[in-house]
Structures are given as C-alpha cells and as structure tokens.
XYZ file of N, CA and C in Angstrom:
870
model
N 0.821 -1.203 0.000
C 0.000 0.000 0.000
C 0.864 1.265 0.000
N 1.929 1.257 0.813
C 2.809 2.431 0.848
C 3.488 2.656 -0.501
N 3.881 1.566 -1.167
C 4.499 1.691 -2.485
C 3.495 2.278 -3.484
N 2.235 1.839 -3.393
C 1.192 2.363 -4.275
C 0.958 3.843 -4.013
N 0.926 4.225 -2.745
C 0.747 5.632 -2.400
C 1.910 6.479 -2.914
N 3.125 5.929 -2.850
C 4.296 6.654 -3.348
C 4.180 6.892 -4.852
N 3.711 5.878 -5.589
C 3.527 6.027 -7.034
C 2.486 7.100 -7.333
N 1.371 7.081 -6.591
C 0.314 8.092 -6.766
C 0.870 9.491 -6.499
N 1.666 9.627 -5.436
C 2.220 10.928 -5.070
C 3.163 11.454 -6.147
N 4.041 10.603 -6.671
C 4.987 11.033 -7.702
C 4.260 11.409 -8.980
N 3.238 10.639 -9.354
C 2.441 11.000 -10.530
C 1.733 12.334 -10.307
N 1.293 12.558 -9.056
C 0.599 13.809 -8.744
C 1.493 15.019 -8.904
N 2.694 14.980 -8.303
C 3.593 16.131 -8.420
C 4.145 16.258 -9.831
N 4.314 15.128 -10.535
C 4.831 15.175 -11.906
C 3.837 15.834 -12.856
N 2.541 15.709 -12.544
C 1.513 16.303 -13.410
C 1.430 17.816 -13.253
N 2.044 18.349 -12.205
C 1.948 19.780 -11.915
C 2.429 20.648 -13.076
N 3.675 20.403 -13.531
C 4.243 21.216 -14.603
C 3.457 21.136 -15.892
N 3.176 19.935 -16.421
C 2.409 19.827 -17.663
C 1.023 20.463 -17.575
N 0.333 20.305 -16.434
C -0.999 20.889 -16.299
C -0.945 22.419 -16.333
N 0.022 23.010 -15.624
C 0.127 24.470 -15.605
C 0.609 25.004 -16.945
N 1.499 24.250 -17.617
C 1.971 24.681 -18.934
C 0.840 24.636 -19.958
N -0.063 23.661 -19.811
C -1.153 23.510 -20.768
C -2.367 24.361 -20.477
N -2.420 24.999 -19.305
C -3.568 25.840 -18.947
C -3.473 27.186 -19.657
N -4.532 27.568 -20.344
C -4.546 28.838 -21.090
C -4.960 29.983 -20.165
N -4.103 30.261 -19.199
C -4.344 31.339 -18.236
C -3.005 31.963 -17.884
N -2.997 33.243 -17.480
C -1.743 33.886 -17.089
C -1.084 33.167 -15.916
N 0.241 33.206 -15.891
C 0.992 32.495 -14.860
C 0.621 32.943 -13.451
N 0.485 34.263 -13.242
C 0.164 34.766 -11.906
C -1.216 34.290 -11.455
N -2.162 34.223 -12.389
C -3.511 33.768 -12.053
C -3.502 32.291 -11.680
N -2.736 31.489 -12.406
C -2.636 30.062 -12.086
C -2.043 29.880 -10.689
N -0.969 30.625 -10.405
C -0.364 30.543 -9.089
C -1.328 30.954 -7.987
N -2.115 32.024 -8.244
C -3.089 32.474 -7.239
C -4.123 31.397 -6.960
N -4.740 30.876 -7.995
C -5.830 29.924 -7.794
C -5.328 28.622 -7.183
N -4.128 28.194 -7.551
C -3.595 26.969 -6.959
C -3.441 27.119 -5.457
N -2.928 28.252 -5.013
C -2.718 28.461 -3.582
C -4.019 28.781 -2.858
N -4.904 29.548 -3.497
C -6.182 29.879 -2.873
C -7.027 28.620 -2.683
N -7.111 27.791 -3.720
C -7.888 26.555 -3.615
C -7.241 25.576 -2.632
N -5.902 25.547 -2.631
C -5.207 24.689 -1.676
C -5.477 25.106 -0.243
N -5.520 26.419 -0.001
C -5.823 26.931 1.342
C -7.235 26.544 1.761
N -8.187 26.716 0.845
C -9.579 26.382 1.149
C -9.751 24.888 1.425
N -8.959 24.063 0.737
C -9.068 22.616 0.924
C -8.525 22.176 2.280
N -7.458 22.852 2.736
C -6.806 22.453 3.986
C -7.458 23.100 5.206
N -7.982 24.319 5.051
C -8.480 25.117 6.178
C -9.478 24.385 7.084
N -10.486 23.694 6.535
C -11.449 23.035 7.438
C -10.809 22.010 8.374
N -9.771 21.322 7.910
C -9.115 20.298 8.723
C -8.117 20.914 9.709
N -7.545 22.066 9.312
C -6.543 22.697 10.166
C -7.147 23.650 11.187
N -8.397 24.076 10.971
C -9.027 25.116 11.804
C -8.987 24.845 13.307
N -9.272 23.609 13.771
C -9.301 23.388 15.229
C -7.999 23.755 15.939
N -6.847 23.551 15.283
C -5.560 23.845 15.911
C -4.984 25.183 15.449
N -5.360 25.608 14.259
C -4.713 26.773 13.647
C -4.918 28.048 14.462
N -6.126 28.255 14.963
C -6.402 29.505 15.677
C -5.483 29.666 16.884
N -5.355 28.618 17.682
C -4.516 28.714 18.872
C -3.038 28.782 18.539
N -2.582 27.962 17.575
C -1.163 27.928 17.226
C -0.710 29.226 16.569
N -1.488 29.713 15.614
C -1.105 30.943 14.918
C -1.234 32.164 15.833
N -2.222 32.094 16.742
C -2.397 33.207 17.675
C -1.259 33.327 18.668
N -0.552 32.216 18.904
C 0.547 32.237 19.872
C 1.884 32.652 19.257
N 1.928 32.811 17.939
C 3.172 33.200 17.285
C 3.528 34.650 17.615
N 4.799 34.896 17.873
C 5.259 36.251 18.126
C 5.511 37.003 16.832
N 5.927 38.270 16.970
C 6.156 39.105 15.792
C 7.249 38.531 14.895
N 8.303 38.034 15.512
C 9.414 37.490 14.735
C 8.966 36.305 13.886
N 8.179 35.403 14.486
C 7.695 34.234 13.748
C 6.727 34.641 12.648
N 5.908 35.669 12.905
C 4.991 36.126 11.873
C 5.736 36.779 10.712
N 6.803 37.523 11.039
C 7.611 38.106 9.964
C 8.223 37.010 9.096
N 8.685 35.934 9.753
C 9.258 34.814 9.005
C 8.201 34.134 8.154
N 6.987 33.984 8.705
C 5.897 33.365 7.954
C 5.515 34.201 6.743
N 5.436 35.523 6.929
C 5.109 36.417 5.812
C 6.200 36.346 4.747
N 7.466 36.333 5.195
C 8.574 36.218 4.248
C 8.457 34.920 3.450
N 8.151 33.810 4.130
C 7.999 32.522 3.450
C 6.869 32.584 2.425
N 5.741 33.216 2.793
C 4.622 33.347 1.869
C 4.972 34.177 0.646
N 5.720 35.248 0.854
C 6.144 36.106 -0.267
C 7.104 35.339 -1.178
N 8.038 34.590 -0.587
C 8.967 33.802 -1.391
C 8.232 32.710 -2.172
N 7.205 32.119 -1.559
C 6.420 31.110 -2.261
C 5.688 31.742 -3.436
N 5.175 32.968 -3.241
C 4.512 33.677 -4.334
C 5.495 33.962 -5.463
N 6.715 34.377 -5.111
C 7.743 34.631 -6.119
C 8.110 33.343 -6.848
N 8.123 32.232 -6.098
C 8.417 30.925 -6.699
C 7.388 30.586 -7.773
N 6.117 30.693 -7.421
C 5.078 30.356 -8.392
C 5.055 31.339 -9.556
N 5.248 32.623 -9.258
C 5.234 33.622 -10.318
C 6.316 33.375 -11.356
N 7.515 33.005 -10.898
C 8.623 32.787 -11.838
C 8.552 31.419 -12.496
N 8.220 30.383 -11.701
C 8.237 29.038 -12.278
C 7.101 28.822 -13.276
N 5.891 29.255 -12.945
C 4.772 29.064 -13.875
C 5.002 29.882 -15.143
N 5.606 31.071 -14.997
C 5.953 31.855 -16.181
C 6.977 31.100 -17.030
N 7.952 30.466 -16.354
C 8.970 29.700 -17.078
C 8.350 28.554 -17.870
N 7.328 27.913 -17.299
C 6.660 26.810 -17.989
C 5.999 27.258 -19.292
N 5.679 28.554 -19.374
C 5.067 29.101 -20.583
C 6.114 29.492 -21.628
N 7.390 29.549 -21.226
C 8.432 30.070 -22.099
C 9.426 29.017 -22.570
N 9.631 27.980 -21.776
C 10.568 26.924 -22.144
C 9.865 25.582 -21.986
N 10.559 24.501 -22.253
C 9.938 23.182 -22.147
C 9.688 22.818 -20.693
N 8.694 21.961 -20.466
C 8.398 21.490 -19.109
C 9.597 20.751 -18.536
N 10.284 19.974 -19.380
C 11.457 19.221 -18.919
C 12.530 20.161 -18.386
N 12.828 21.220 -19.152
C 13.871 22.165 -18.745
C 13.456 22.929 -17.494
N 12.215 23.430 -17.474
C 11.748 24.233 -16.335
C 11.720 23.417 -15.049
N 11.245 22.166 -15.133
C 11.175 21.318 -13.941
C 12.569 20.960 -13.435
N 13.497 20.691 -14.365
C 14.865 20.390 -13.958
C 15.507 21.596 -13.284
N 15.279 22.786 -13.845
C 15.881 23.994 -13.279
C 15.330 24.297 -11.887
N 14.024 24.187 -11.719
C 13.431 24.538 -10.430
C 13.819 23.524 -9.360
N 14.169 22.300 -9.763
C 14.605 21.297 -8.797
C 15.964 21.645 -8.194
N 16.643 22.627 -8.765
C 17.921 23.088 -8.215
C 17.746 23.750 -6.854
N 16.512 23.877 -6.392
C 16.273 24.429 -5.063
C 17.033 23.638 -3.996
N 17.211 22.326 -4.227
C 17.966 21.500 -3.284
C 19.397 22.023 -3.160
N 19.995 22.382 -4.286
C 21.360 22.925 -4.284
C 21.386 24.289 -3.598
N 20.388 25.134 -3.882
C 20.338 26.459 -3.260
C 20.228 26.348 -1.740
N 19.469 25.365 -1.261
C 19.346 25.158 0.190
C 20.716 24.842 0.792
N 21.474 23.969 0.124
C 22.801 23.604 0.623
C 23.735 24.815 0.608
N 23.685 25.612 -0.469
C 24.540 26.798 -0.572
C 24.214 27.795 0.541
N 22.929 28.029 0.776
C 22.521 28.969 1.829
C 22.959 28.458 3.199
N 22.781 27.159 3.429
C 23.221 26.580 4.709
C 24.730 26.720 4.890
N 25.465 26.561 3.787
C 26.928 26.697 3.871
C 27.309 28.143 4.193
N 26.597 29.109 3.605
C 26.859 30.512 3.907
C 26.562 30.832 5.376
N 25.681 30.010 5.968
C 25.332 30.203 7.382
C 26.267 29.440 8.308
N 27.292 28.816 7.737
C 28.309 28.186 8.569
C 28.300 26.676 8.639
N 27.368 26.007 7.963
C 27.331 24.550 8.002
C 28.437 23.953 7.132
N 28.975 22.816 7.561
C 30.022 22.130 6.807
C 29.381 21.271 5.716
N 29.936 21.350 4.509
C 29.394 20.596 3.380
C 30.359 19.491 2.986
N 29.942 18.219 3.034
C 30.818 17.116 2.631
C 31.256 17.247 1.166
N 32.426 16.683 0.860
C 32.958 16.776 -0.507
C 32.030 16.146 -1.531
N 31.410 15.030 -1.166
C 30.507 14.361 -2.105
C 29.327 15.264 -2.469
N 28.858 16.041 -1.493
C 27.748 16.972 -1.761
C 28.205 18.080 -2.704
N 29.420 18.591 -2.465
C 29.966 19.617 -3.354
C 30.106 19.064 -4.771
N 30.561 17.806 -4.880
C 30.668 17.175 -6.194
C 29.319 17.041 -6.871
N 28.300 16.651 -6.094
C 26.950 16.543 -6.650
C 26.424 17.889 -7.116
N 26.679 18.929 -6.344
C 26.264 20.273 -6.724
C 26.943 20.700 -8.024
N 28.248 20.386 -8.140
C 28.967 20.724 -9.365
C 28.397 20.003 -10.574
N 28.052 18.731 -10.407
C 27.460 17.948 -11.498
C 26.117 18.544 -11.919
N 25.306 18.941 -10.931
C 24.006 19.547 -11.243
C 24.176 20.869 -11.976
N 25.164 21.659 -11.569
C 25.423 22.942 -12.240
C 25.840 22.714 -13.691
N 26.654 21.688 -13.929
C 27.031 21.355 -15.310
C 25.781 21.029 -16.121
N 24.852 20.295 -15.516
C 23.591 19.990 -16.195
C 22.814 21.246 -16.544
N 22.793 22.221 -15.622
C 22.125 23.501 -15.886
C 22.777 24.208 -17.071
N 24.110 24.210 -17.099
C 24.829 24.865 -18.194
C 24.534 24.185 -19.534
N 24.420 22.867 -19.511
C 24.100 22.136 -20.743
C 22.720 22.544 -21.261
N 21.734 22.558 -20.364
C 20.367 22.893 -20.785
C 20.274 24.336 -21.267
N 20.862 25.268 -20.519
C 20.794 26.675 -20.932
C 21.565 26.894 -22.229
N 22.666 26.149 -22.428
C 23.407 26.270 -23.682
C 22.591 25.800 -24.866
N 21.871 24.679 -24.679
C 21.008 24.161 -25.742
C 19.882 25.150 -26.037
N 19.239 25.658 -24.976
C 18.116 26.580 -25.172
C 18.570 27.913 -25.761
N 19.816 28.328 -25.469
C 20.351 29.565 -26.049
C 20.404 29.471 -27.570
N 20.705 28.256 -28.064
C 20.761 28.067 -29.519
C 19.366 28.030 -30.135
N 18.330 27.791 -29.310
C 16.965 27.720 -29.825
C 16.326 29.101 -29.896
N 16.277 29.800 -28.748
C 15.659 31.129 -28.704
C 15.970 31.830 -27.402
N 15.927 33.169 -27.454
C 16.125 33.950 -26.229
C 14.982 33.712 -25.260
N 13.786 33.409 -25.785
C 12.626 33.158 -24.943
C 12.839 31.904 -24.087
N 13.345 30.837 -24.699
C 13.583 29.601 -23.956
C 14.654 29.809 -22.888
N 15.709 30.566 -23.232
C 16.768 30.833 -22.267
C 16.238 31.650 -21.091
N 15.389 32.646 -21.387
C 14.773 33.446 -20.319
C 13.918 32.566 -19.412
N 13.203 31.610 -20.015
C 12.404 30.675 -19.225
C 13.271 29.841 -18.298
N 14.428 29.397 -18.789
C 15.360 28.634 -17.949
C 15.808 29.462 -16.744
N 16.172 30.729 -16.994
C 16.656 31.594 -15.922
C 15.550 31.887 -14.910
N 14.318 32.068 -15.393
C 13.192 32.289 -14.479
C 12.962 31.060 -13.608
N 13.106 29.868 -14.186
C 12.927 28.644 -13.414
C 14.011 28.520 -12.336
N 15.232 28.968 -12.653
C 16.296 28.960 -11.641
C 15.955 29.911 -10.494
N 15.411 31.089 -10.833
C 14.959 32.020 -9.789
C 13.850 31.367 -8.966
N 12.983 30.613 -9.649
C 11.942 29.871 -8.932
C 12.538 28.862 -7.967
N 13.645 28.234 -8.333
C 14.320 27.313 -7.427
C 14.921 28.027 -6.229
N 15.509 29.209 -6.455
C 16.097 29.988 -5.365
C 15.032 30.449 -4.380
N 13.921 30.987 -4.889
C 12.866 31.466 -3.997
C 12.193 30.306 -3.268
N 12.129 29.129 -3.904
C 11.596 27.953 -3.221
C 12.513 27.544 -2.073
N 13.837 27.658 -2.273
C 14.787 27.337 -1.213
C 14.630 28.292 -0.031
N 14.465 29.576 -0.322
C 14.269 30.565 0.745
C 12.959 30.292 1.492
N 11.929 29.895 0.761
C 10.642 29.520 1.374
C 10.815 28.331 2.317
N 11.569 27.326 1.874
C 11.772 26.131 2.687
C 12.539 26.441 3.963
N 13.606 27.229 3.831
C 14.441 27.539 4.992
C 13.666 28.360 6.013
N 12.916 29.371 5.531
C 12.103 30.184 6.439
C 11.016 29.339 7.084
N 10.380 28.491 6.286
C 9.308 27.659 6.811
C 9.765 26.671 7.856
N 10.983 26.154 7.713
C 11.485 25.177 8.683
C 11.601 25.792 10.076
N 11.842 27.097 10.151
C 11.935 27.775 11.446
C 10.561 27.889 12.098
N 9.557 28.243 11.311
C 8.201 28.398 11.854
C 7.609 27.043 12.211
N 7.943 26.001 11.417
C 7.373 24.676 11.647
C 7.815 24.063 12.978
N 8.815 24.672 13.622
C 9.206 24.197 14.942
C 8.166 24.576 15.992
N 7.277 25.502 15.639
C 6.314 26.024 16.616
C 4.864 25.684 16.283
N 4.576 25.389 15.010
C 3.184 25.120 14.627
C 3.099 23.838 13.808
N 1.901 23.295 13.712
C 1.676 22.070 12.953
C 1.699 22.358 11.455
N 1.791 21.281 10.677
C 1.819 21.422 9.215
C 0.568 22.115 8.698
N -0.611 21.706 9.211
C -1.863 22.290 8.744
C -1.946 23.776 9.019
N -1.585 24.190 10.218
C -1.643 25.614 10.580
C -0.689 26.431 9.715
N 0.524 25.911 9.534
C 1.505 26.634 8.726
C 1.051 26.711 7.273
N 0.484 25.615 6.762
C 0.022 25.590 5.372
C -1.043 26.651 5.130
N -2.021 26.730 6.031
C -3.095 27.714 5.873
C -2.530 29.136 5.880
N -1.623 29.417 6.816
C -1.050 30.760 6.918
C -0.197 31.099 5.705
N 0.719 30.207 5.355
C 1.675 30.497 4.291
C 1.004 30.514 2.914
N 0.166 29.511 2.625
C -0.528 29.485 1.340
C -1.496 30.659 1.221
N -2.121 31.027 2.357
C -3.028 32.164 2.340
C -2.296 33.463 2.018
N -1.134 33.673 2.652
C -0.328 34.871 2.381
C 0.131 34.871 0.928
N 0.570 33.705 0.446
C 1.005 33.577 -0.938
C -0.122 33.952 -1.903
N -1.327 33.451 -1.633
C -2.473 33.757 -2.492
C -2.781 35.254 -2.486
N -2.707 35.898 -1.320
C -2.959 37.338 -1.240
C -1.924 38.135 -2.034
N -0.654 37.748 -1.930
C 0.409 38.441 -2.671
C 0.185 38.299 -4.173
N -0.140 37.082 -4.627
C -0.364 36.853 -6.046
C -1.621 37.567 -6.540
N -2.663 37.628 -5.675
C -3.874 38.370 -6.046
C -3.547 39.852 -6.227
N -2.743 40.402 -5.314
C -2.325 41.794 -5.430
C -1.528 42.037 -6.697
N -0.629 41.108 -7.029
C 0.167 41.242 -8.253
C -0.726 41.199 -9.490
N -1.745 40.342 -9.468
C -2.677 40.269 -10.596
C -3.451 41.583 -10.753
N -3.894 42.167 -9.641
C -4.649 43.409 -9.701
C -3.779 44.568 -10.195
N -2.558 44.652 -9.667
C -1.643 45.726 -10.085
C -1.286 45.581 -11.566
N -1.041 44.353 -11.982
C -0.662 44.113 -13.374
C -1.846 43.963 -14.309
N -3.068 44.129 -13.780
C -4.297 43.987 -14.573
C -4.332 42.646 -15.313
N -4.015 41.595 -14.569
C -4.000 40.241 -15.116
C -5.388 39.620 -14.982
N -5.873 39.004 -16.029
C -7.177 38.339 -15.990
C -7.137 37.184 -14.993
N -8.175 37.109 -14.142
C -8.182 36.106 -13.085
C -9.342 35.123 -13.151
N -10.400 35.440 -13.908
C -11.586 34.572 -13.864
C -12.138 34.192 -15.233
N -11.885 34.980 -16.242
C -12.507 34.740 -17.545
C -11.722 33.701 -18.344
N -11.833 32.444 -17.894
C -11.121 31.348 -18.554
C -12.116 30.345 -19.122
N -11.627 29.515 -20.018
C -12.472 28.460 -20.575
C -12.669 27.353 -19.539
N -13.683 26.519 -19.777
C -13.936 25.400 -18.872
C -12.746 24.460 -18.795
N -12.050 24.290 -19.916
C -10.884 23.396 -19.944
C -9.766 23.940 -19.060
N -9.583 25.263 -19.086
C -8.534 25.869 -18.255
C -8.868 25.742 -16.780
N -10.154 25.958 -16.432
C -10.562 25.806 -15.030
C -10.351 24.368 -14.558
N -10.630 23.405 -15.441
C -10.394 22.005 -15.079
C -8.912 21.749 -14.823
N -8.038 22.375 -15.634
C -6.592 22.205 -15.449
C -6.141 22.804 -14.120
N -6.690 23.980 -13.760
C -6.329 24.628 -12.497
C -6.777 23.783 -11.313
N -8.004 23.264 -11.389
C -8.506 22.404 -10.312
C -7.705 21.111 -10.244
N -7.369 20.572 -11.418
C -6.614 19.316 -11.466
C -5.227 19.477 -10.855
N -4.559 20.610 -11.142
C -3.211 20.789 -10.590
C -3.271 20.949 -9.074
N -4.348 21.549 -8.573
C -4.513 21.670 -7.122
C -4.698 20.296 -6.489
N -5.541 19.483 -7.109
C -5.801 18.138 -6.575
C -4.556 17.262 -6.698
N -3.938 17.267 -7.897
C -2.798 16.377 -8.145
C -1.582 16.753 -7.310
N -1.189 18.038 -7.382
C 0.055 18.448 -6.725
C -0.118 18.609 -5.215
N -1.215 19.274 -4.797
C -1.385 19.581 -3.378
C -1.910 18.388 -2.584
N -3.008 17.784 -3.063
C -3.690 16.758 -2.272
C -3.131 15.356 -2.518
N -3.023 14.953 -3.796
C -2.520 13.612 -4.098
C -0.997 13.564 -4.129
N -0.357 14.730 -4.240
C 1.097 14.778 -4.305
C 1.734 14.977 -2.948
N 1.865 16.239 -2.548
C 2.609 16.551 -1.332
C 1.902 16.091 -0.056
N 0.570 16.086 -0.054
C -0.140 15.621 1.142
C 0.121 14.138 1.389
N 0.118 13.348 0.310
C 0.399 11.919 0.449
C 1.847 11.699 0.885
N 2.772 12.489 0.337
C 4.174 12.365 0.734
C 4.358 12.727 2.206
N 3.623 13.740 2.677
C 3.674 14.086 4.099
C 3.185 12.919 4.953
N 2.156 12.220 4.482
C 1.652 11.043 5.188
C 2.711 9.938 5.216
N 3.429 9.764 4.098
C 4.426 8.704 4.009
C 5.646 8.966 4.885
N 5.824 10.211 5.330
C 6.939 10.521 6.231
C 6.845 9.732 7.538
N 5.632 9.244 7.850
C 5.444 8.459 9.068
C 6.044 7.060 8.931
N 6.225 6.601 7.682
C 6.714 5.234 7.477
C 7.962 5.186 6.602
N 8.379 6.310 6.043
C 9.574 6.370 5.199
C 10.488 7.478 5.709
N 11.780 7.340 5.469
C 12.732 8.353 5.917
C 12.631 9.604 5.058
N 12.948 10.788 5.622
C 12.945 12.025 4.836
C 13.878 11.942 3.620
N 15.007 11.234 3.773
C 15.927 11.100 2.648
C 15.295 10.347 1.490
N 14.547 9.290 1.790
C 13.879 8.521 0.741
C 12.789 9.362 0.078
N 12.054 10.137 0.877
C 11.018 11.012 0.319
C 11.652 12.033 -0.621
N 12.798 12.579 -0.246
C 13.485 13.547 -1.092
C 13.918 12.916 -2.414
N 14.390 11.670 -2.342
C 14.762 10.972 -3.569
C 13.546 10.715 -4.451
N 12.428 10.351 -3.826
C 11.205 10.126 -4.587
C 10.750 11.409 -5.290
N 10.911 12.547 -4.602
C 10.502 13.819 -5.186
C 11.323 14.161 -6.429
N 12.575 13.691 -6.490
C 13.393 13.972 -7.662
C 12.844 13.275 -8.909
N 12.020 12.250 -8.709
C 11.405 11.570 -9.849
C 10.396 12.465 -10.561
N 10.050 13.611 -9.927
C 9.167 14.566 -10.598
C 9.793 15.072 -11.891
N 11.115 15.177 -11.940
C 11.785 15.738 -13.117
C 11.559 14.858 -14.354
N 11.965 13.562 -14.331
C 11.673 12.733 -15.509
C 10.183 12.484 -15.686
N 9.433 12.428 -14.577
C 7.986 12.206 -14.679
C 7.302 13.337 -15.419
N 7.653 14.581 -15.095
C 7.057 15.740 -15.766
C 7.449 15.766 -17.239
N 8.709 15.435 -17.536
C 9.172 15.409 -18.929
C 8.397 14.371 -19.734
N 8.180 13.200 -19.133
C 7.447 12.127 -19.815
C 5.998 12.530 -20.075
N 5.324 13.082 -19.056
C 3.934 13.492 -19.217
C 3.787 14.630 -20.223
N 4.757 15.561 -20.230
C 4.709 16.665 -21.191
C 4.879 16.141 -22.615
N 5.721 15.123 -22.775
C 5.900 14.535 -24.097
C 4.646 13.845 -24.594
N 3.938 13.170 -23.671
C 2.731 12.421 -24.055
C 1.554 13.348 -24.324
N 1.298 14.306 -23.398
C 0.076 15.099 -23.470
C 0.247 16.466 -24.138
N 1.469 17.004 -24.141
C 1.688 18.314 -24.760
C 2.503 18.222 -26.043
N 2.978 17.016 -26.358
C 3.765 16.841 -27.575
C 5.115 17.529 -27.531
N 5.653 17.766 -26.331
C 6.943 18.436 -26.200
C 8.082 17.420 -26.316
N 8.934 17.633 -27.299
C 10.104 16.783 -27.474
C 11.339 17.678 -27.581
N 11.900 18.084 -26.449
C 13.089 18.943 -26.456
C 14.266 18.248 -27.130
N 15.298 19.020 -27.529
C 16.499 18.422 -28.119
C 17.163 17.433 -27.165
N 17.967 16.550 -27.735
C 18.650 15.532 -26.939
C 19.504 16.168 -25.845
N 20.084 17.325 -26.128
C 20.932 18.008 -25.153
C 20.205 18.346 -23.871
N 18.913 18.670 -23.973
C 18.121 18.988 -22.780
C 18.003 17.752 -21.890
N 17.785 16.596 -22.503
C 17.678 15.370 -21.718
C 19.024 14.983 -21.105
N 20.129 15.286 -21.815
C 21.456 15.028 -21.257
C 21.688 15.904 -20.028
N 21.306 17.180 -20.130
C 21.431 18.079 -18.982
C 20.547 17.645 -17.837
N 19.341 17.186 -18.163
C 18.408 16.697 -17.148
C 19.023 15.515 -16.393
N 19.673 14.607 -17.114
C 20.293 13.443 -16.477
C 21.422 13.876 -15.541
N 22.218 14.863 -15.956
C 23.304 15.353 -15.116
C 22.759 16.001 -13.844
N 21.698 16.801 -13.982
C 21.084 17.443 -12.816
C 20.556 16.392 -11.840
N 19.869 15.388 -12.368
C 19.335 14.332 -11.505
C 20.452 13.584 -10.780
N 21.507 13.238 -11.512
C 22.622 12.514 -10.891
C 23.256 13.348 -9.786
N 23.440 14.646 -10.051
C 24.020 15.518 -9.045
C 23.141 15.673 -7.823
N 21.830 15.824 -8.044
C 20.909 16.009 -6.930
C 20.785 14.742 -6.084
N 20.875 13.585 -6.720
C 20.854 12.335 -5.957
C 22.054 12.281 -5.012
N 23.224 12.691 -5.495
C 24.414 12.749 -4.643
C 24.217 13.701 -3.471
N 23.632 14.877 -3.760
C 23.399 15.870 -2.714
C 22.469 15.320 -1.644
N 21.379 14.700 -2.077
C 20.386 14.183 -1.126
C 20.943 13.028 -0.295
N 21.661 12.111 -0.958
C 22.154 10.917 -0.276
C 23.300 11.237 0.674
N 24.190 12.134 0.259
C 25.411 12.388 1.030
C 25.289 13.535 2.025
N 24.231 14.311 1.929
C 24.091 15.430 2.863
C 23.610 14.899 4.215
N 24.323 15.191 5.309
C 23.958 14.642 6.626
C 22.551 14.986 7.101
N 22.124 16.278 7.093
C 20.784 16.581 7.614
C 19.711 16.095 6.656
N 18.556 15.656 7.155
C 17.462 15.247 6.285
C 17.003 16.404 5.433
N 16.663 16.102 4.175
C 16.177 17.137 3.277
C 14.736 17.500 3.594
N 14.394 18.782 3.414
C 13.006 19.205 3.530
C 12.277 18.849 2.251
N 10.963 18.640 2.339
C 10.184 18.337 1.145
C 10.178 19.538 0.218
N 10.114 19.273 -1.139
C 10.152 20.355 -2.111
C 8.854 21.164 -2.102
N 8.945 22.367 -2.877
C 7.829 23.285 -2.781
C 6.679 22.976 -3.699
N 6.896 22.479 -5.171
C 5.801 22.301 -6.132
C 4.954 21.101 -5.842
C-alpha cells in the first residue's frame, strides 16, 4: 500500500508542470488559484488547531511566515511563467535546483558541506549549463524561461528555509493555511496591479487549475507528508526527484513536447548531481515546494 501511495504521489507532483503549462491562463492567475484553492481545501481540517497555534506566534515568527509566503509567491510567479516560455522538462529540472540552493545557503550560514555533496552540486550545475546552452541556440525566450525557473528554485529554497523555522512552533496544517493564504494574497495583489485576468477562462482551463490543485497539493505533497510516518525524509526527497523525468514524460505524451537531446542530457546530469546531494548530505532534506 505504501508503495502504491508513493507512485500516486509522484504522478501527482509530476503532473503539476504539464498541467500548468497547458492551462490557457496567465501564470500569476494560475499561481493564485492553486494556492487559494489549496488553502480552502486544507483550512477546514486545520481550523481546530490553527487559531490557537497561529495566535501564539510572536512578531518574529509572523515576519518569518510572511517572508515565506512572499517567497512562495515569487516561486510560483517565476516558475509558472517559465513553464510558458521553455519546455516542461527544462523548467522542472531547473526549479529542482532548489535542493542545491538550500545547501549553498546553509553553507553561507556556517554549516560544513561534505565533498561528495559539493561534487553533486557541481554535477548539477554542469547539467544547468548544458540545458541553458542548448536553449540559447533555440531562442532567447527559452533561455529566459530557464533563468526564471532557476529564480523559482532559489525562492523555493528561501521559502523552505524560512518555513522550517516556523514549523518548529506550529503544525503542518496551521503553517500551510497561513503560508498558502499569504502567498495567495500576494499573487492576487500582483494580478490586480498588473491587470492580469483572473476569472474569464475556458472550462478546460478551469479544469486544469482544479486538477493541478488536486494532483500536486492533495494527491502529491499531502500523500508524501503522510508517508513521512513510514519512510525516511531522505527517501522522500529521492522520490521527489522523480518529478523531473515524470514531468518530462507526461509533457511529451500530453503536450507533444520533445526537447532536443541536449536537454535530456542536462536533465540526467542534474538528476545525478541532486541524488548525490540528497544521499550524502547529513541533515534530512526538507520536502520540495511544487
């Protein structure tokens, strides 16, 4: 049963990129609705504990929570935009570099990094250079999408690090409601300022938005959170890396995306490097953001 749940979870998170890339809606609007619907789905279950836990947070913890929500909004704004500009395979591989950014930030904060982890990070960076080099030969638009996805990985890393501090004081449900709610408000504000369409979509687009919320939030990360009770955080982190080839495969089947061979070579290098980082890094990895 646990193996079956793991397969469902990986398919759920892998469907995230292709669904958002195929939705005919602005990136900021997709990010808003995904977080708003996710908040509404979790709120009824988190409500009994959320009021007391969130009410007990001090100013410092609330500032950290707001920062995490803003970084999550920046993550969705850049990554979903990247999915519209470059291939799903490239964008998903780039945003998965958040694992490397977490290690770099921790090292800047004084943590010791094993040589094997540094080697894995170097291998992943080579993969990034391969993909961006291939996309540079295709179009400036694809290269810009790659760079936006990397920014999405950086902001996801900042979200994870900030969130880990708050999660020491509140439950997952309470933190999810607060952080996703703040993220949705920030994205709603960005849509209003930028005069981005938020509701006038086709039925097919609304189905894609609802599907990505169900697949990524409920069947994806929620199931993985459940599996943390019976699987190690390191194994969960390795399972999450399967989102990269999974998203590429689904995009090829349903969106007809067949990037150049060089993109897949870069993807393989990134995956190999990230596996080294996850396996050799002493502290357990935090779950990814998408």
